[in-house]
mmCIF file of C-alpha atoms in Angstrom:
data_model
loop_
_atom_site.group_PDB
_atom_site.id
_atom_site.type_symbol
_atom_site.label_atom_id
_atom_site.label_comp_id
_atom_site.label_asym_id
_atom_site.label_seq_id
_atom_site.Cartn_x
_atom_site.Cartn_y
_atom_site.Cartn_z
ATOM 1 C CA THR A 1 116.578 86.528 136.296
ATOM 2 C CA GLU A 2 117.202 86.422 132.432
ATOM 3 C CA PHE A 3 116.827 90.062 132.050
ATOM 4 C CA GLU A 4 117.931 91.220 135.567
ATOM 5 C CA SER A 5 120.871 93.545 133.839
ATOM 6 C CA THR A 6 117.778 95.551 132.402
ATOM 7 C CA PRO A 7 116.105 98.394 134.188
ATOM 8 C CA LYS A 8 112.714 97.444 135.256
ATOM 9 C CA ARG A 9 109.860 98.273 133.444
ATOM 10 C CA GLN A 10 106.427 99.371 134.636
ATOM 11 C CA ALA A 11 103.777 96.653 134.451
ATOM 12 C CA LEU A 12 101.882 96.798 131.023
ATOM 13 C CA SER A 13 98.944 98.927 131.538
ATOM 14 C CA LYS A 14 96.152 100.809 129.587
ATOM 15 C CA ALA A 15 98.114 103.919 130.612
ATOM 16 C CA ASN A 16 101.141 102.570 129.101
ATOM 17 C CA SER A 17 100.328 101.461 125.625
ATOM 18 C CA ARG A 18 103.391 102.990 123.606
ATOM 19 C CA PHE A 19 106.298 101.060 122.713
ATOM 20 C CA GLN A 20 109.521 103.251 122.170
ATOM 21 C CA LEU A 21 111.425 102.099 119.397
ATOM 22 C CA GLU A 22 115.331 102.158 119.165
ATOM 23 C CA PRO A 23 117.253 104.277 116.622
ATOM 24 C CA HIS A 24 119.119 102.180 114.080
ATOM 25 C CA TRP A 25 122.833 103.153 114.901
ATOM 26 C CA PRO A 26 125.588 103.724 111.992
ATOM 27 C CA THR A 27 128.288 101.507 111.758
ATOM 28 C CA LEU A 28 131.792 102.072 110.012
ATOM 29 C CA PRO A 29 133.760 99.191 108.552
ATOM 30 C CA ALA A 30 137.005 98.193 110.394
ATOM 31 C CA PRO A 31 139.420 101.189 109.366
ATOM 32 C CA GLN A 32 142.128 100.455 106.885
ATOM 33 C CA GLU A 33 145.693 101.143 107.751
ATOM 34 C CA GLY A 34 146.450 104.688 107.361
ATOM 35 C CA ASP A 35 143.222 105.904 107.903
ATOM 36 C CA PRO A 36 143.202 107.561 111.364
ATOM 37 C CA LEU A 37 140.032 109.448 111.248
ATOM 38 C CA SER A 38 137.878 106.328 110.711
ATOM 39 C CA ALA A 39 140.060 104.547 113.642
ATOM 40 C CA ASP A 40 139.152 107.626 115.782
ATOM 41 C CA ILE A 41 135.486 107.228 115.143
ATOM 42 C CA VAL A 42 135.493 103.582 115.681
ATOM 43 C CA GLU A 43 137.506 104.176 118.975
ATOM 44 C CA ALA A 44 134.715 106.764 120.031
ATOM 45 C CA ALA A 45 132.050 104.397 119.485
ATOM 46 C CA ARG A 46 133.949 101.800 121.442
ATOM 47 C CA LEU A 47 133.894 104.382 124.468
ATOM 48 C CA ILE A 48 130.183 104.989 123.952
ATOM 49 C CA ASP A 49 129.444 101.289 124.298
ATOM 50 C CA GLY A 50 131.664 101.177 127.329
ATOM 51 C CA ASN A 51 129.456 103.623 128.830
ATOM 52 C CA HIS A 52 132.372 106.332 128.836
ATOM 53 C CA HIS A 53 129.750 108.793 126.978
ATOM 54 C CA GLN A 54 131.584 111.943 127.855
ATOM 55 C CA LEU A 55 135.034 110.872 126.484
ATOM 56 C CA GLY A 56 133.296 109.342 123.329
ATOM 57 C CA ARG A 57 131.378 112.654 122.724
ATOM 58 C CA LEU A 58 134.639 114.594 123.327
ATOM 59 C CA LYS A 59 136.476 112.689 120.725
ATOM 60 C CA LEU A 60 133.555 112.999 118.215
ATOM 61 C CA MET A 61 133.224 116.837 118.729
ATOM 62 C CA GLN A 62 136.622 117.363 118.193
ATOM 63 C CA LEU A 63 136.554 115.370 114.996
ATOM 64 C CA ARG A 64 133.280 117.325 113.815
ATOM 65 C CA GLU A 65 135.227 120.842 114.627
ATOM 66 C CA ARG A 66 138.375 120.148 113.391
ATOM 67 C CA GLN A 67 138.353 117.246 110.483
ATOM 68 C CA TRP A 68 134.736 117.683 109.040
ATOM 69 C CA ASP A 69 136.047 118.893 105.649
ATOM 70 C CA ARG A 70 138.434 115.882 105.409
ATOM 71 C CA LEU A 71 135.607 113.439 106.171
ATOM 72 C CA ASP A 72 133.607 111.548 103.505
ATOM 73 C CA ALA A 73 129.695 111.147 103.935
ATOM 74 C CA ASP A 74 129.893 107.832 105.745
ATOM 75 C CA GLN A 75 132.182 109.286 108.411
ATOM 76 C CA ARG A 76 130.184 112.445 108.698
ATOM 77 C CA PHE A 77 127.114 110.223 109.157
ATOM 78 C CA ALA A 78 128.911 108.025 111.941
ATOM 79 C CA ILE A 79 129.922 111.061 114.006
ATOM 80 C CA LEU A 80 126.475 112.547 114.025
ATOM 81 C CA GLY A 81 124.802 108.869 114.562
ATOM 82 C CA ASN A 82 127.030 108.184 117.533
ATOM 83 C CA LEU A 83 127.035 111.547 119.015
ATOM 84 C CA ALA A 84 123.277 111.122 118.923
ATOM 85 C CA ARG A 85 123.626 107.646 120.636
ATOM 86 C CA ALA A 86 125.898 109.196 123.481
ATOM 87 C CA TRP A 87 123.234 112.196 124.283
ATOM 88 C CA LEU A 88 120.361 109.616 124.162
ATOM 89 C CA LYS A 89 122.104 107.414 126.666
ATOM 90 C CA GLU A 90 122.412 110.372 128.933
ATOM 91 C CA GLY A 91 118.892 111.149 128.509
ATOM 92 C CA GLU A 92 119.437 114.261 126.419
ATOM 93 C CA THR A 93 116.434 113.269 123.962
ATOM 94 C CA ARG A 94 116.309 116.846 122.630
ATOM 95 C CA LYS A 95 120.084 117.036 121.722
ATOM 96 C CA ALA A 96 119.998 113.473 120.256
ATOM 97 C CA SER A 97 116.758 114.386 118.091
ATOM 98 C CA MET A 98 118.503 117.192 116.557
ATOM 99 C CA LEU A 99 121.210 115.289 115.511
ATOM 100 C CA PHE A 100 118.912 112.498 113.880
ATOM 101 C CA ILE A 101 117.140 115.049 111.795
ATOM 102 C CA ALA A 102 120.756 116.565 110.905
ATOM 103 C CA ALA A 103 121.848 113.100 109.513
ATOM 104 C CA ARG A 104 118.917 112.576 107.319
ATOM 105 C CA SER A 105 120.418 115.160 105.079
ATOM 106 C CA LEU A 106 123.399 113.124 104.507
ATOM 107 C CA ARG A 107 121.513 110.142 103.228
ATOM 108 C CA PRO A 108 118.075 111.233 102.282
ATOM 109 C CA ASP A 109 117.129 108.123 100.626
ATOM 110 C CA ASP A 110 118.459 105.525 103.358
ATOM 111 C CA GLU A 111 115.899 103.772 105.402
ATOM 112 C CA ASP A 112 117.710 104.237 108.662
ATOM 113 C CA THR A 113 118.047 107.879 108.599
ATOM 114 C CA CYS A 114 114.470 108.309 107.281
ATOM 115 C CA THR A 115 113.082 106.197 110.217
ATOM 116 C CA ASN A 116 115.493 107.799 112.609
ATOM 117 C CA GLU A 117 114.177 111.161 111.656
ATOM 118 C CA VAL A 118 110.524 110.187 112.370
ATOM 119 C CA LEU A 119 111.719 108.741 115.718
ATOM 120 C CA ALA A 120 113.520 111.963 116.768
ATOM 121 C CA TYR A 121 110.125 114.105 116.069
ATOM 122 C CA GLU A 122 108.287 111.418 118.089
ATOM 123 C CA LEU A 123 111.003 111.652 121.025
ATOM 124 C CA LEU A 124 110.200 115.526 120.821
ATOM 125 C CA ASP A 125 106.683 114.537 121.490
ATOM 126 C CA GLU A 126 105.690 116.058 117.835
ATOM 127 C CA LYS A 127 103.598 113.229 116.999
ATOM 128 C CA GLU A 128 101.364 114.417 114.363
ATOM 129 C CA ARG A 129 104.291 115.694 112.505
ATOM 130 C CA ALA A 130 105.790 112.120 113.130
ATOM 131 C CA CYS A 131 102.884 110.291 111.625
ATOM 132 C CA ALA A 132 102.653 112.415 108.565
ATOM 133 C CA MET A 133 106.240 112.026 107.809
ATOM 134 C CA GLU A 134 105.973 108.273 108.520
ATOM 135 C CA GLU A 135 103.091 107.900 105.718
ATOM 136 C CA THR A 136 105.708 109.211 103.282
ATOM 137 C CA VAL A 137 108.421 106.998 104.441
ATOM 138 C CA CYS A 138 106.059 103.926 104.350
ATOM 139 C CA ALA A 139 105.232 104.705 100.908
ATOM 140 C CA LYS A 140 108.949 104.973 100.067
ATOM 141 C CA PHE A 141 109.900 101.854 101.795
ATOM 142 C CA PRO A 142 106.647 99.591 101.716
ATOM 143 C CA ARG A 143 108.533 96.597 102.879
ATOM 144 C CA SER A 144 110.157 98.179 106.137
ATOM 145 C CA GLY A 145 108.558 96.883 109.251
ATOM 146 C CA ARG A 146 110.208 99.453 111.217
ATOM 147 C CA ALA A 147 108.487 102.369 109.197
ATOM 148 C CA HIS A 148 105.176 100.846 109.735
ATOM 149 C CA ALA A 149 105.781 100.231 113.498
ATOM 150 C CA LEU A 150 106.544 103.767 113.603
ATOM 151 C CA TRP A 151 103.547 105.062 111.849
ATOM 152 C CA LEU A 152 101.245 102.722 114.121
ATOM 153 C CA ASN A 153 103.182 104.115 117.093
ATOM 154 C CA ASN A 154 102.194 107.569 116.262
ATOM 155 C CA ILE A 155 98.520 107.324 114.767
ATOM 156 C CA PRO A 156 95.923 108.777 117.098
ATOM 157 C CA ALA A 157 94.775 106.492 119.724
ATOM 158 C CA ALA A 158 91.141 107.241 118.694
ATOM 159 C CA LEU A 159 91.588 104.739 115.768
ATOM 160 C CA ALA A 160 90.621 101.320 116.462
ATOM 161 C CA VAL A 161 93.099 98.503 116.184
ATOM 162 C CA ALA A 162 90.928 96.345 114.357
ATOM 163 C CA ASP A 163 90.866 99.009 111.457
ATOM 164 C CA LEU A 164 94.677 99.566 111.794
ATOM 165 C CA GLU A 165 95.266 95.939 111.239
ATOM 166 C CA ARG A 166 93.368 95.776 108.113
ATOM 167 C CA LYS A 167 95.356 98.870 106.709
ATOM 168 C CA ILE A 168 98.928 96.975 107.728
ATOM 169 C CA PRO A 169 100.290 95.667 104.558
ATOM 170 C CA ALA A 170 100.702 91.848 104.440
ATOM 171 C CA LEU A 171 104.309 92.242 103.543
ATOM 172 C CA VAL A 172 104.757 93.666 107.270
ATOM 173 C CA LYS A 173 102.077 92.254 109.339
ATOM 174 C CA MET A 174 104.572 89.899 110.680
ATOM 175 C CA ASP A 175 107.178 92.218 111.565
ATOM 176 C CA ALA A 176 108.237 92.025 115.238
ATOM 177 C CA GLU A 177 108.216 95.828 115.840
ATOM 178 C CA VAL A 178 104.866 95.964 114.157
ATOM 179 C CA ALA A 179 103.507 93.163 116.412
ATOM 180 C CA MET A 180 104.806 94.921 119.406
ATOM 181 C CA VAL A 181 103.237 98.162 118.825
ATOM 182 C CA MET A 182 99.801 96.389 117.954
ATOM 183 C CA ALA A 183 99.930 94.378 121.035
ATOM 184 C CA ARG A 184 100.187 97.600 123.143
ATOM 185 C CA ARG A 185 97.476 99.222 121.419
ATOM 186 C CA SER A 186 95.390 96.349 121.366
ATOM 187 C CA ILE A 187 95.731 96.121 125.261
ATOM 188 C CA ALA A 188 94.849 99.897 125.629
ATOM 189 C CA GLU A 189 91.559 98.850 123.705
ATOM 190 C CA ASN A 190 91.082 95.864 126.059
ATOM 191 C CA ASP A 191 91.233 93.779 122.919
ATOM 192 C CA TYR A 192 93.120 90.947 124.884
ATOM 193 C CA PRO A 193 92.745 88.133 122.245
ATOM 194 C CA ARG A 194 94.259 90.413 119.551
ATOM 195 C CA ALA A 195 96.737 91.603 122.063
ATOM 196 C CA GLU A 196 97.800 87.964 122.783
ATOM 197 C CA ARG A 197 98.041 87.218 119.239
ATOM 198 C CA PHE A 198 100.619 89.825 118.375
ATOM 199 C CA ALA A 199 102.524 89.712 121.691
ATOM 200 C CA ARG A 200 103.208 86.050 120.934
ATOM 201 C CA LYS A 201 104.330 86.798 117.541
ATOM 202 C CA ALA A 202 106.643 89.536 118.824
ATOM 203 C CA ALA A 203 108.169 87.158 121.515
ATOM 204 C CA GLU A 204 108.866 84.772 119.111
ATOM 205 C CA ALA A 205 110.828 87.240 116.808
ATOM 206 C CA LEU A 206 112.329 89.001 119.934
ATOM 207 C CA ASN A 207 112.829 86.680 122.471
ATOM 208 C CA ASP A 208 116.326 88.700 123.713
ATOM 209 C CA LYS A 209 114.421 91.727 124.641
ATOM 210 C CA SER A 210 112.654 91.995 128.063
ATOM 211 C CA ASP A 211 109.574 94.027 126.701
#
């Protein structure tokens, strides 16, 4: 009953060992008076939050087509990210992925844009490319649990979870998303004690998630 509003998920099984991480969405600070462009972006984001995806997309696409030259980097980033969010909510993963990849050029040194780009290639089912890119991202952001969770999620299943656990830096081993991925990989290998240990760690940190 606690999660009755969320879509029912398949029972966890050896065939369902992957964990789909969510992108990190861009946000803009509250628009200042006399800043109608930021106000329009925030309003479009609210429409998307309210499941009015088409209306939100239309507003964002009009801004992109008509006002792009007047927007600063943060506003451009918010437009691309919210457009991606709208497409993803409608199940258009390829369109969303292309926007995440494009957004990386606006903030090449930002952790969220880097991990979103890797997630985009994962959504496009280009797992080898995602894994190779994620090794670079992990080196760039060694304290990022999200980066390491994406890396673990795209490493070939042939690698044993015991070996993977030894490769996880101590700084991120307790991260909730890392624990979630490791729990699912452990289930796929029938390593249930390890799966339980990581699953309990994830549940303590992500107790608002039905996963």
